[in-house]
Amino acid sequence: MTESSALQNEVSLETSIPEGGASLESILCTEELHRRPSRPPDYEKENRALVKLVSALADSPSTIFHTLADTIQDITQCDSAGLSLLTRDGKTPHVEGQRFYWPAICGMWGPHVGGGTPRNFGPCGDVLDQNRTLLFTHFERRYPYLMPVSPAAEECLLVPFYVDGKAVGTIWGIMHSSRRKFDAEDDRIMASLGKFASSAYQAWTHIEDLKIQVAEREKAEAEVRELAKGLEAKIRRLVEANVVGIVMWNLEGAITGANEAFLHMVQYDQDDIASGRVRWKDLTPAEWRNRDEQAIAEIKGSSIFRPFEKEYLRKDGTRVPVLLGGALFEGGGNEGVAFVLDLSEQKRAQEKLRDAQQSLYATQGELAQISRLTTMGELTASIAHEVNQPLTAITNNGSACLRLLANQNLGPEVLRRTLEEIVADGNRASAVIARIRGFIKKAPSEKSELDVNEVIQEVLALVGPELQKNRIAVKCELSTSLPLVFADRVQLQQVLLNLIVNGIEAMTAVTDRARALVVQSKIDESGVLMVAVCDTGTGLSLEADRVFTPFFTTKANGMGMGLPISRSLVEGHGGRLWATSNSPYGAVFSFTLPAAGSSS
Amino acid sequence: MTAAPVVFVVDDDASVRSSLKFLLSTVGLQAETFDSADGFLHKKHPDVAPSCLVLDVRLPGLSGLDFQRELATRNICIPIVFLTGHGDIPMSVRAMKAGAVEFLTKPFRDQDLLDAVRVALDQDRARREREKEITDIRGRFDSLTSREQEVVSMVVAGMLNKQIAAELGTAESTVKVQRSRAMEKMQAESLADLIKMIQKVQSPSQKAS
């Protein structure tokens, strides 16, 4: 029932008062209480009753109203006793209620428990309005709705009680016959029980509040559970749909669960996961471990890591490129979930595109990069070939003459012709040598003032596709406060290109660690401009000094000329080029260049 | 021995070609020179004398290794001595695997080249002899009557005259006559000799199947 309809009910009740209903004064006889002979107080009984009430309040507060009604009847020896409480809904107490209800009644009126009276037209309302104890006699004479409530009340003693200064209800006792009349002693006891009723009321409402709170919490929890169930179903759908790979993992490196999509990518099965043999740390190739560490650091800070691209090792050792993103589960544990997308198709498409682009560049000849990449190798190979041809002819001719001489079969005409050939081939060989020298010496005429960092960037742009193809991470550590150098741009490019390509080739065999190329430019301790190219490749071992010897090579298809030529070029600029070992792996090739206008 | 052996020299450098020809002449070897692989392929060679190729890896047009492959596809069996401007390990491994006799780095010692050429010519000579012998045996086997060929096959398979006679439905004495006539035509001095001959003819085809 809503509040407004309750009010309407009461209005209709009020307006339906029969004409000639007895006046309030005519049904009150409160003053008689103190004129009547009073029975002596039985303090012992009263104390026992109060102790019983207090312990009931402690032990079973939910039935305290009933216990109170019982006590009233017991002490006052009345025929019926009970409580009236203000209510809105007729079932639970409320201080702003517009009617009273009877939560507990003992004695002859016991069957009427749950009934009640209106706030503004009834004995309880009168008591609250006058704010004092009242004694009624036959109140049904004024309040006709009490007429059918039987047995009729000869006398009714009503006492208001309060909580925080507000009247909330009454306690009452009723005599249905004139066998005994309420007296001053009853008034005193009822006043005292009224105070107890107040605390019982508070205790009871607290408990009810608590019950409501508990019920609300249970409801909320049930809702959360329901929501979680719905969410779980959705998540399970996502996992089982196998649209993306999904992995449960922990920070120690284990995979605790995965869906079929993920297993398909890495070619393992559920048994492998269940056995704990498959660890994401083991699925990650060495050169990607650093990136993983980065993601772990990120996840420890913000409990998610942003998606990034990496590779996984399949069961058969091949690699699959993936996009990976994920989060830690809530609660600060070390377990989390990640999604994994297979990028093979995209990579293939990218590679095709890149290949197409590259062949386009190559055919159009618009970019010098490819020819430049091979210039050094071709140069050295052709030097070897061109010098070797006349040398071979000279050796052959000389050997042949020696053989004929040994057989005393060498005619002067043959000898003259052969010697002429030998001289011609000797001249040819020295012409080749002169040309190479000319190539190296001629170049410095094209020197200009250059920014070394700019040249480094140009060369890195040139080798970008090579680096990407070989999965090499590049790091530039370029000082911004370098002086300009006076140098030949093309030669400087050739030196850098040679050192970087060497670095790339030294790392192609590396699979158990990150492939990283670092290019540095700086001013060293002695104030000289220095450029260093560091790799994590196979390193120099014992050959550090020999790498600059012409025709020395560790590469299967190397000529052994790149570094000697690079060194000549650097020395032609007044600088130095040398090699050291990188720690813990690889090599560092460093060269210096004098600043423009510093010396010569 | 029939015709004098020939060394074919293929190199794009005229000095190298003529010096090689001169060097080979000092040990009495005849050389024919070509400036490219195509030049060699386009000239008809009477295939009678033992021969070998001395080949530069770096050739204009068809490279030395491509040339080697080309010869193999044309079923031309000629031993090859490779010459190269610089020591290139993978290239030499490939060449040797494909049957090259030697892989020499320019400039080479004269003796190394002459030794390699001698080995190559010996290989070719042995191959020619082997092929000639097989052709001869085939010719002799073809000259047998079909009955004689049947008898030879059974004899080689280890059957006794009596068994052969039963198999062919003739008298043992007839088999004996046919057998001795076949031995004579095949120029086989003993049963072992005959078996060896038949094996020589059969083995390559059996291996191939």
PDB file of N, CA and C in Angstrom, chain A residues 378 381-382 384-385 388-397 399-401 403-404 407 410 414 417-418 421 425 428 556-559, chain B residues 11-13 15-16 18-20 22-23 25-27 56 58 83-90 105-111 113-114:
ATOM      1  N   GLU A 378      81.692  -5.506 -55.484  1.00  0.00           N
ATOM      2  CA  GLU A 378      82.034  -5.621 -56.896  1.00  0.00           C
ATOM      3  C   GLU A 378      83.404  -5.048 -57.189  1.00  0.00           C
ATOM      4  N   ALA A 381      85.996  -7.469 -55.993  1.00  0.00           N
ATOM      5  CA  ALA A 381      86.047  -8.665 -56.829  1.00  0.00           C
ATOM      6  C   ALA A 381      86.699  -8.356 -58.171  1.00  0.00           C
ATOM      7  N   SER A 382      86.372  -7.199 -58.727  1.00  0.00           N
ATOM      8  CA  SER A 382      86.936  -6.898 -60.036  1.00  0.00           C
ATOM      9  C   SER A 382      88.425  -6.573 -59.936  1.00  0.00           C
ATOM     10  N   ALA A 384      90.475  -8.070 -57.896  1.00  0.00           N
ATOM     11  CA  ALA A 384      91.125  -9.376 -57.834  1.00  0.00           C
ATOM     12  C   ALA A 384      91.197  -9.991 -59.234  1.00  0.00           C
ATOM     13  N   HIS A 385      90.083  -9.909 -59.934  1.00  0.00           N
ATOM     14  CA  HIS A 385      90.023 -10.515 -61.261  1.00  0.00           C
ATOM     15  C   HIS A 385      90.999  -9.824 -62.221  1.00  0.00           C
ATOM     16  N   ASN A 388      94.546 -10.541 -61.332  1.00  0.00           N
ATOM     17  CA  ASN A 388      94.876 -11.960 -61.467  1.00  0.00           C
ATOM     18  C   ASN A 388      95.078 -12.405 -62.910  1.00  0.00           C
ATOM     19  N   GLN A 389      94.303 -11.818 -63.815  1.00  0.00           N
ATOM     20  CA  GLN A 389      94.411 -12.253 -65.195  1.00  0.00           C
ATOM     21  C   GLN A 389      95.829 -12.062 -65.755  1.00  0.00           C
ATOM     22  N   PRO A 390      96.400 -10.836 -65.730  1.00  0.00           N
ATOM     23  CA  PRO A 390      97.773 -10.688 -66.247  1.00  0.00           C
ATOM     24  C   PRO A 390      98.790 -11.497 -65.445  1.00  0.00           C
ATOM     25  N   LEU A 391      98.557 -11.590 -64.117  1.00  0.00           N
ATOM     26  CA  LEU A 391      99.496 -12.373 -63.299  1.00  0.00           C
ATOM     27  C   LEU A 391      99.500 -13.828 -63.735  1.00  0.00           C
ATOM     28  N   THR A 392      98.295 -14.353 -64.008  1.00  0.00           N
ATOM     29  CA  THR A 392      98.186 -15.739 -64.436  1.00  0.00           C
ATOM     30  C   THR A 392      98.918 -15.943 -65.766  1.00  0.00           C
ATOM     31  N   ALA A 393      98.695 -15.009 -66.676  1.00  0.00           N
ATOM     32  CA  ALA A 393      99.348 -15.121 -67.978  1.00  0.00           C
ATOM     33  C   ALA A 393     100.873 -15.075 -67.824  1.00  0.00           C
ATOM     34  N   ILE A 394     101.355 -14.139 -66.979  1.00  0.00           N
ATOM     35  CA  ILE A 394     102.807 -14.014 -66.754  1.00  0.00           C
ATOM     36  C   ILE A 394     103.365 -15.320 -66.204  1.00  0.00           C
ATOM     37  N   THR A 395     102.687 -15.861 -65.192  1.00  0.00           N
ATOM     38  CA  THR A 395     103.166 -17.093 -64.548  1.00  0.00           C
ATOM     39  C   THR A 395     103.187 -18.254 -65.548  1.00  0.00           C
ATOM     40  N   ASN A 396     102.075 -18.371 -66.287  1.00  0.00           N
ATOM     41  CA  ASN A 396     102.002 -19.447 -67.272  1.00  0.00           C
ATOM     42  C   ASN A 396     103.145 -19.347 -68.282  1.00  0.00           C
ATOM     43  N   ASN A 397     103.299 -18.128 -68.819  1.00  0.00           N
ATOM     44  CA  ASN A 397     104.336 -17.934 -69.831  1.00  0.00           C
ATOM     45  C   ASN A 397     105.729 -18.219 -69.266  1.00  0.00           C
ATOM     46  N   SER A 399     106.486 -20.118 -66.659  1.00  0.00           N
ATOM     47  CA  SER A 399     106.635 -21.560 -66.391  1.00  0.00           C
ATOM     48  C   SER A 399     106.918 -22.327 -67.677  1.00  0.00           C
ATOM     49  N   ALA A 400     106.155 -21.959 -68.727  1.00  0.00           N
ATOM     50  CA  ALA A 400     106.323 -22.657 -70.000  1.00  0.00           C
ATOM     51  C   ALA A 400     107.757 -22.501 -70.512  1.00  0.00           C
ATOM     52  N   CYS A 401     108.276 -21.245 -70.445  1.00  0.00           N
ATOM     53  CA  CYS A 401     109.648 -21.010 -70.887  1.00  0.00           C
ATOM     54  C   CYS A 401     110.634 -21.842 -70.091  1.00  0.00           C
ATOM     55  N   ARG A 403     110.153 -24.645 -68.628  1.00  0.00           N
ATOM     56  CA  ARG A 403     110.062 -26.044 -69.049  1.00  0.00           C
ATOM     57  C   ARG A 403     110.824 -26.282 -70.356  1.00  0.00           C
ATOM     58  N   LEU A 404     110.586 -25.370 -71.328  1.00  0.00           N
ATOM     59  CA  LEU A 404     111.264 -25.531 -72.616  1.00  0.00           C
ATOM     60  C   LEU A 404     112.780 -25.400 -72.452  1.00  0.00           C
ATOM     61  N   ASN A 407     114.279 -28.494 -71.265  1.00  0.00           N
ATOM     62  CA  ASN A 407     114.406 -29.499 -72.322  1.00  0.00           C
ATOM     63  C   ASN A 407     115.337 -29.037 -73.453  1.00  0.00           C
ATOM     64  N   LEU A 410     113.991 -24.242 -76.205  1.00  0.00           N
ATOM     65  CA  LEU A 410     113.444 -22.899 -76.247  1.00  0.00           C
ATOM     66  C   LEU A 410     114.105 -22.096 -77.359  1.00  0.00           C
ATOM     67  N   VAL A 414     110.456 -17.920 -80.038  1.00  0.00           N
ATOM     68  CA  VAL A 414     109.426 -18.197 -79.028  1.00  0.00           C
ATOM     69  C   VAL A 414     109.696 -17.371 -77.780  1.00  0.00           C
ATOM     70  N   ARG A 417     108.850 -13.629 -78.294  1.00  0.00           N
ATOM     71  CA  ARG A 417     107.414 -13.391 -78.314  1.00  0.00           C
ATOM     72  C   ARG A 417     106.822 -13.502 -76.895  1.00  0.00           C
ATOM     73  N   THR A 418     107.297 -14.547 -76.181  1.00  0.00           N
ATOM     74  CA  THR A 418     106.775 -14.771 -74.829  1.00  0.00           C
ATOM     75  C   THR A 418     107.163 -13.622 -73.899  1.00  0.00           C
ATOM     76  N   GLU A 421     105.001 -10.718 -74.388  1.00  0.00           N
ATOM     77  CA  GLU A 421     103.698 -10.916 -73.716  1.00  0.00           C
ATOM     78  C   GLU A 421     103.802 -10.675 -72.228  1.00  0.00           C
ATOM     79  N   ASP A 425     101.731  -7.976 -70.132  1.00  0.00           N
ATOM     80  CA  ASP A 425     100.864  -8.334 -68.997  1.00  0.00           C
ATOM     81  C   ASP A 425     101.301  -7.631 -67.723  1.00  0.00           C
ATOM     82  N   ARG A 428      99.998  -4.285 -67.819  1.00  0.00           N
ATOM     83  CA  ARG A 428      98.563  -4.304 -67.608  1.00  0.00           C
ATOM     84  C   ARG A 428      98.246  -4.353 -66.111  1.00  0.00           C
ATOM     85  N   ALA A 556      81.773 -16.346 -45.792  1.00  0.00           N
ATOM     86  CA  ALA A 556      81.804 -17.368 -46.836  1.00  0.00           C
ATOM     87  C   ALA A 556      81.952 -16.743 -48.219  1.00  0.00           C
ATOM     88  N   ASN A 557      81.289 -15.598 -48.439  1.00  0.00           N
ATOM     89  CA  ASN A 557      81.407 -14.985 -49.755  1.00  0.00           C
ATOM     90  C   ASN A 557      82.023 -13.591 -49.681  1.00  0.00           C
ATOM     91  N   GLY A 558      82.905 -13.423 -48.691  1.00  0.00           N
ATOM     92  CA  GLY A 558      83.560 -12.121 -48.543  1.00  0.00           C
ATOM     93  C   GLY A 558      84.822 -12.059 -49.367  1.00  0.00           C
ATOM     94  N   MET A 559      85.217 -10.825 -49.693  1.00  0.00           N
ATOM     95  CA  MET A 559      86.427 -10.637 -50.483  1.00  0.00           C
ATOM     96  C   MET A 559      87.619 -10.278 -49.621  1.00  0.00           C
TER      97      MET A 559
ATOM     98  N   ASP B  11      88.351 -19.036 -71.577  1.00  0.00           N
ATOM     99  CA  ASP B  11      88.660 -17.905 -70.693  1.00  0.00           C
ATOM    100  C   ASP B  11      88.462 -16.638 -71.516  1.00  0.00           C
ATOM    101  N   ASP B  12      87.936 -15.586 -70.860  1.00  0.00           N
ATOM    102  CA  ASP B  12      87.647 -14.361 -71.620  1.00  0.00           C
ATOM    103  C   ASP B  12      88.887 -13.503 -71.843  1.00  0.00           C
ATOM    104  N   ASP B  13      90.002 -13.891 -71.206  1.00  0.00           N
ATOM    105  CA  ASP B  13      91.209 -13.062 -71.304  1.00  0.00           C
ATOM    106  C   ASP B  13      92.174 -13.678 -72.331  1.00  0.00           C
ATOM    107  N   SER B  15      95.321 -13.029 -73.082  1.00  0.00           N
ATOM    108  CA  SER B  15      96.659 -13.361 -72.564  1.00  0.00           C
ATOM    109  C   SER B  15      96.626 -14.690 -71.840  1.00  0.00           C
ATOM    110  N   VAL B  16      95.580 -14.854 -71.018  1.00  0.00           N
ATOM    111  CA  VAL B  16      95.481 -16.101 -70.250  1.00  0.00           C
ATOM    112  C   VAL B  16      95.325 -17.278 -71.218  1.00  0.00           C
ATOM    113  N   SER B  18      96.236 -17.589 -74.415  1.00  0.00           N
ATOM    114  CA  SER B  18      97.441 -17.936 -75.198  1.00  0.00           C
ATOM    115  C   SER B  18      98.542 -18.486 -74.295  1.00  0.00           C
ATOM    116  N   SER B  19      98.634 -17.942 -73.049  1.00  0.00           N
ATOM    117  CA  SER B  19      99.688 -18.451 -72.152  1.00  0.00           C
ATOM    118  C   SER B  19      99.391 -19.894 -71.746  1.00  0.00           C
ATOM    119  N   LEU B  20      98.077 -20.194 -71.570  1.00  0.00           N
ATOM    120  CA  LEU B  20      97.702 -21.567 -71.213  1.00  0.00           C
ATOM    121  C   LEU B  20      98.017 -22.529 -72.360  1.00  0.00           C
ATOM    122  N   PHE B  22     100.252 -22.131 -74.578  1.00  0.00           N
ATOM    123  CA  PHE B  22     101.716 -22.269 -74.622  1.00  0.00           C
ATOM    124  C   PHE B  22     102.209 -23.238 -73.551  1.00  0.00           C
ATOM    125  N   LEU B  23     101.688 -23.066 -72.345  1.00  0.00           N
ATOM    126  CA  LEU B  23     102.103 -23.934 -71.234  1.00  0.00           C
ATOM    127  C   LEU B  23     101.768 -25.397 -71.538  1.00  0.00           C
ATOM    128  N   SER B  25     101.380 -26.750 -74.383  1.00  0.00           N
ATOM    129  CA  SER B  25     102.181 -27.266 -75.508  1.00  0.00           C
ATOM    130  C   SER B  25     103.536 -27.799 -75.040  1.00  0.00           C
ATOM    131  N   THR B  26     104.032 -27.244 -73.905  1.00  0.00           N
ATOM    132  CA  THR B  26     105.356 -27.683 -73.424  1.00  0.00           C
ATOM    133  C   THR B  26     105.322 -29.133 -72.970  1.00  0.00           C
ATOM    134  N   VAL B  27     104.134 -29.669 -72.637  1.00  0.00           N
ATOM    135  CA  VAL B  27     104.062 -31.093 -72.275  1.00  0.00           C
ATOM    136  C   VAL B  27     103.405 -31.869 -73.410  1.00  0.00           C
ATOM    137  N   ASP B  56      87.270 -20.870 -66.891  1.00  0.00           N
ATOM    138  CA  ASP B  56      87.258 -19.775 -65.907  1.00  0.00           C
ATOM    139  C   ASP B  56      85.850 -19.659 -65.320  1.00  0.00           C
ATOM    140  N   ARG B  58      84.566 -17.052 -63.823  1.00  0.00           N
ATOM    141  CA  ARG B  58      83.962 -15.750 -64.174  1.00  0.00           C
ATOM    142  C   ARG B  58      84.031 -15.545 -65.665  1.00  0.00           C
ATOM    143  N   LEU B  83      89.065 -22.623 -63.115  1.00  0.00           N
ATOM    144  CA  LEU B  83      90.004 -21.583 -62.717  1.00  0.00           C
ATOM    145  C   LEU B  83      89.180 -20.454 -62.132  1.00  0.00           C
ATOM    146  N   THR B  84      89.695 -19.826 -61.050  1.00  0.00           N
ATOM    147  CA  THR B  84      88.940 -18.712 -60.480  1.00  0.00           C
ATOM    148  C   THR B  84      89.875 -17.583 -60.079  1.00  0.00           C
ATOM    149  N   GLY B  85      89.343 -16.370 -60.104  1.00  0.00           N
ATOM    150  CA  GLY B  85      90.138 -15.192 -59.758  1.00  0.00           C
ATOM    151  C   GLY B  85      90.431 -15.132 -58.272  1.00  0.00           C
ATOM    152  N   HIS B  86      89.504 -15.630 -57.478  1.00  0.00           N
ATOM    153  CA  HIS B  86      89.740 -15.618 -56.027  1.00  0.00           C
ATOM    154  C   HIS B  86      89.093 -16.845 -55.419  1.00  0.00           C
ATOM    155  N   GLY B  87      89.620 -17.265 -54.275  1.00  0.00           N
ATOM    156  CA  GLY B  87      89.128 -18.488 -53.634  1.00  0.00           C
ATOM    157  C   GLY B  87      87.739 -18.273 -53.077  1.00  0.00           C
ATOM    158  N   ASP B  88      86.780 -18.884 -53.698  1.00  0.00           N
ATOM    159  CA  ASP B  88      85.404 -18.760 -53.242  1.00  0.00           C
ATOM    160  C   ASP B  88      84.940 -20.152 -52.835  1.00  0.00           C
ATOM    161  N   ILE B  89      84.843 -20.359 -51.511  1.00  0.00           N
ATOM    162  CA  ILE B  89      84.627 -21.718 -51.013  1.00  0.00           C
ATOM    163  C   ILE B  89      83.294 -22.315 -51.457  1.00  0.00           C
ATOM    164  N   PRO B  90      82.157 -21.635 -51.221  1.00  0.00           N
ATOM    165  CA  PRO B  90      80.887 -22.267 -51.633  1.00  0.00           C
ATOM    166  C   PRO B  90      80.846 -22.579 -53.121  1.00  0.00           C
ATOM    167  N   THR B 105      92.990 -21.635 -58.041  1.00  0.00           N
ATOM    168  CA  THR B 105      92.910 -20.195 -57.867  1.00  0.00           C
ATOM    169  C   THR B 105      94.034 -19.517 -58.658  1.00  0.00           C
ATOM    170  N   LYS B 106      93.650 -18.561 -59.463  1.00  0.00           N
ATOM    171  CA  LYS B 106      94.638 -17.828 -60.259  1.00  0.00           C
ATOM    172  C   LYS B 106      95.431 -16.888 -59.366  1.00  0.00           C
ATOM    173  N   PRO B 107      96.707 -16.656 -59.540  1.00  0.00           N
ATOM    174  CA  PRO B 107      97.545 -17.450 -60.442  1.00  0.00           C
ATOM    175  C   PRO B 107      97.934 -18.762 -59.747  1.00  0.00           C
ATOM    176  N   PHE B 108      98.051 -19.823 -60.533  1.00  0.00           N
ATOM    177  CA  PHE B 108      98.306 -21.161 -59.961  1.00  0.00           C
ATOM    178  C   PHE B 108      99.706 -21.624 -60.347  1.00  0.00           C
ATOM    179  N   ARG B 109     100.159 -22.656 -59.658  1.00  0.00           N
ATOM    180  CA  ARG B 109     101.451 -23.252 -60.035  1.00  0.00           C
ATOM    181  C   ARG B 109     101.249 -24.042 -61.321  1.00  0.00           C
ATOM    182  N   ASP B 110     102.220 -23.941 -62.249  1.00  0.00           N
ATOM    183  CA  ASP B 110     102.064 -24.637 -63.526  1.00  0.00           C
ATOM    184  C   ASP B 110     101.850 -26.124 -63.336  1.00  0.00           C
ATOM    185  N   GLN B 111     102.590 -26.716 -62.355  1.00  0.00           N
ATOM    186  CA  GLN B 111     102.485 -28.156 -62.151  1.00  0.00           C
ATOM    187  C   GLN B 111     101.079 -28.556 -61.711  1.00  0.00           C
ATOM    188  N   LEU B 113      98.277 -27.139 -62.480  1.00  0.00           N
ATOM    189  CA  LEU B 113      97.381 -27.151 -63.628  1.00  0.00           C
ATOM    190  C   LEU B 113      97.624 -28.387 -64.501  1.00  0.00           C
ATOM    191  N   LEU B 114      98.924 -28.655 -64.775  1.00  0.00           N
ATOM    192  CA  LEU B 114      99.239 -29.790 -65.648  1.00  0.00           C
ATOM    193  C   LEU B 114      98.779 -31.102 -65.024  1.00  0.00           C
TER     194      LEU B 114
END
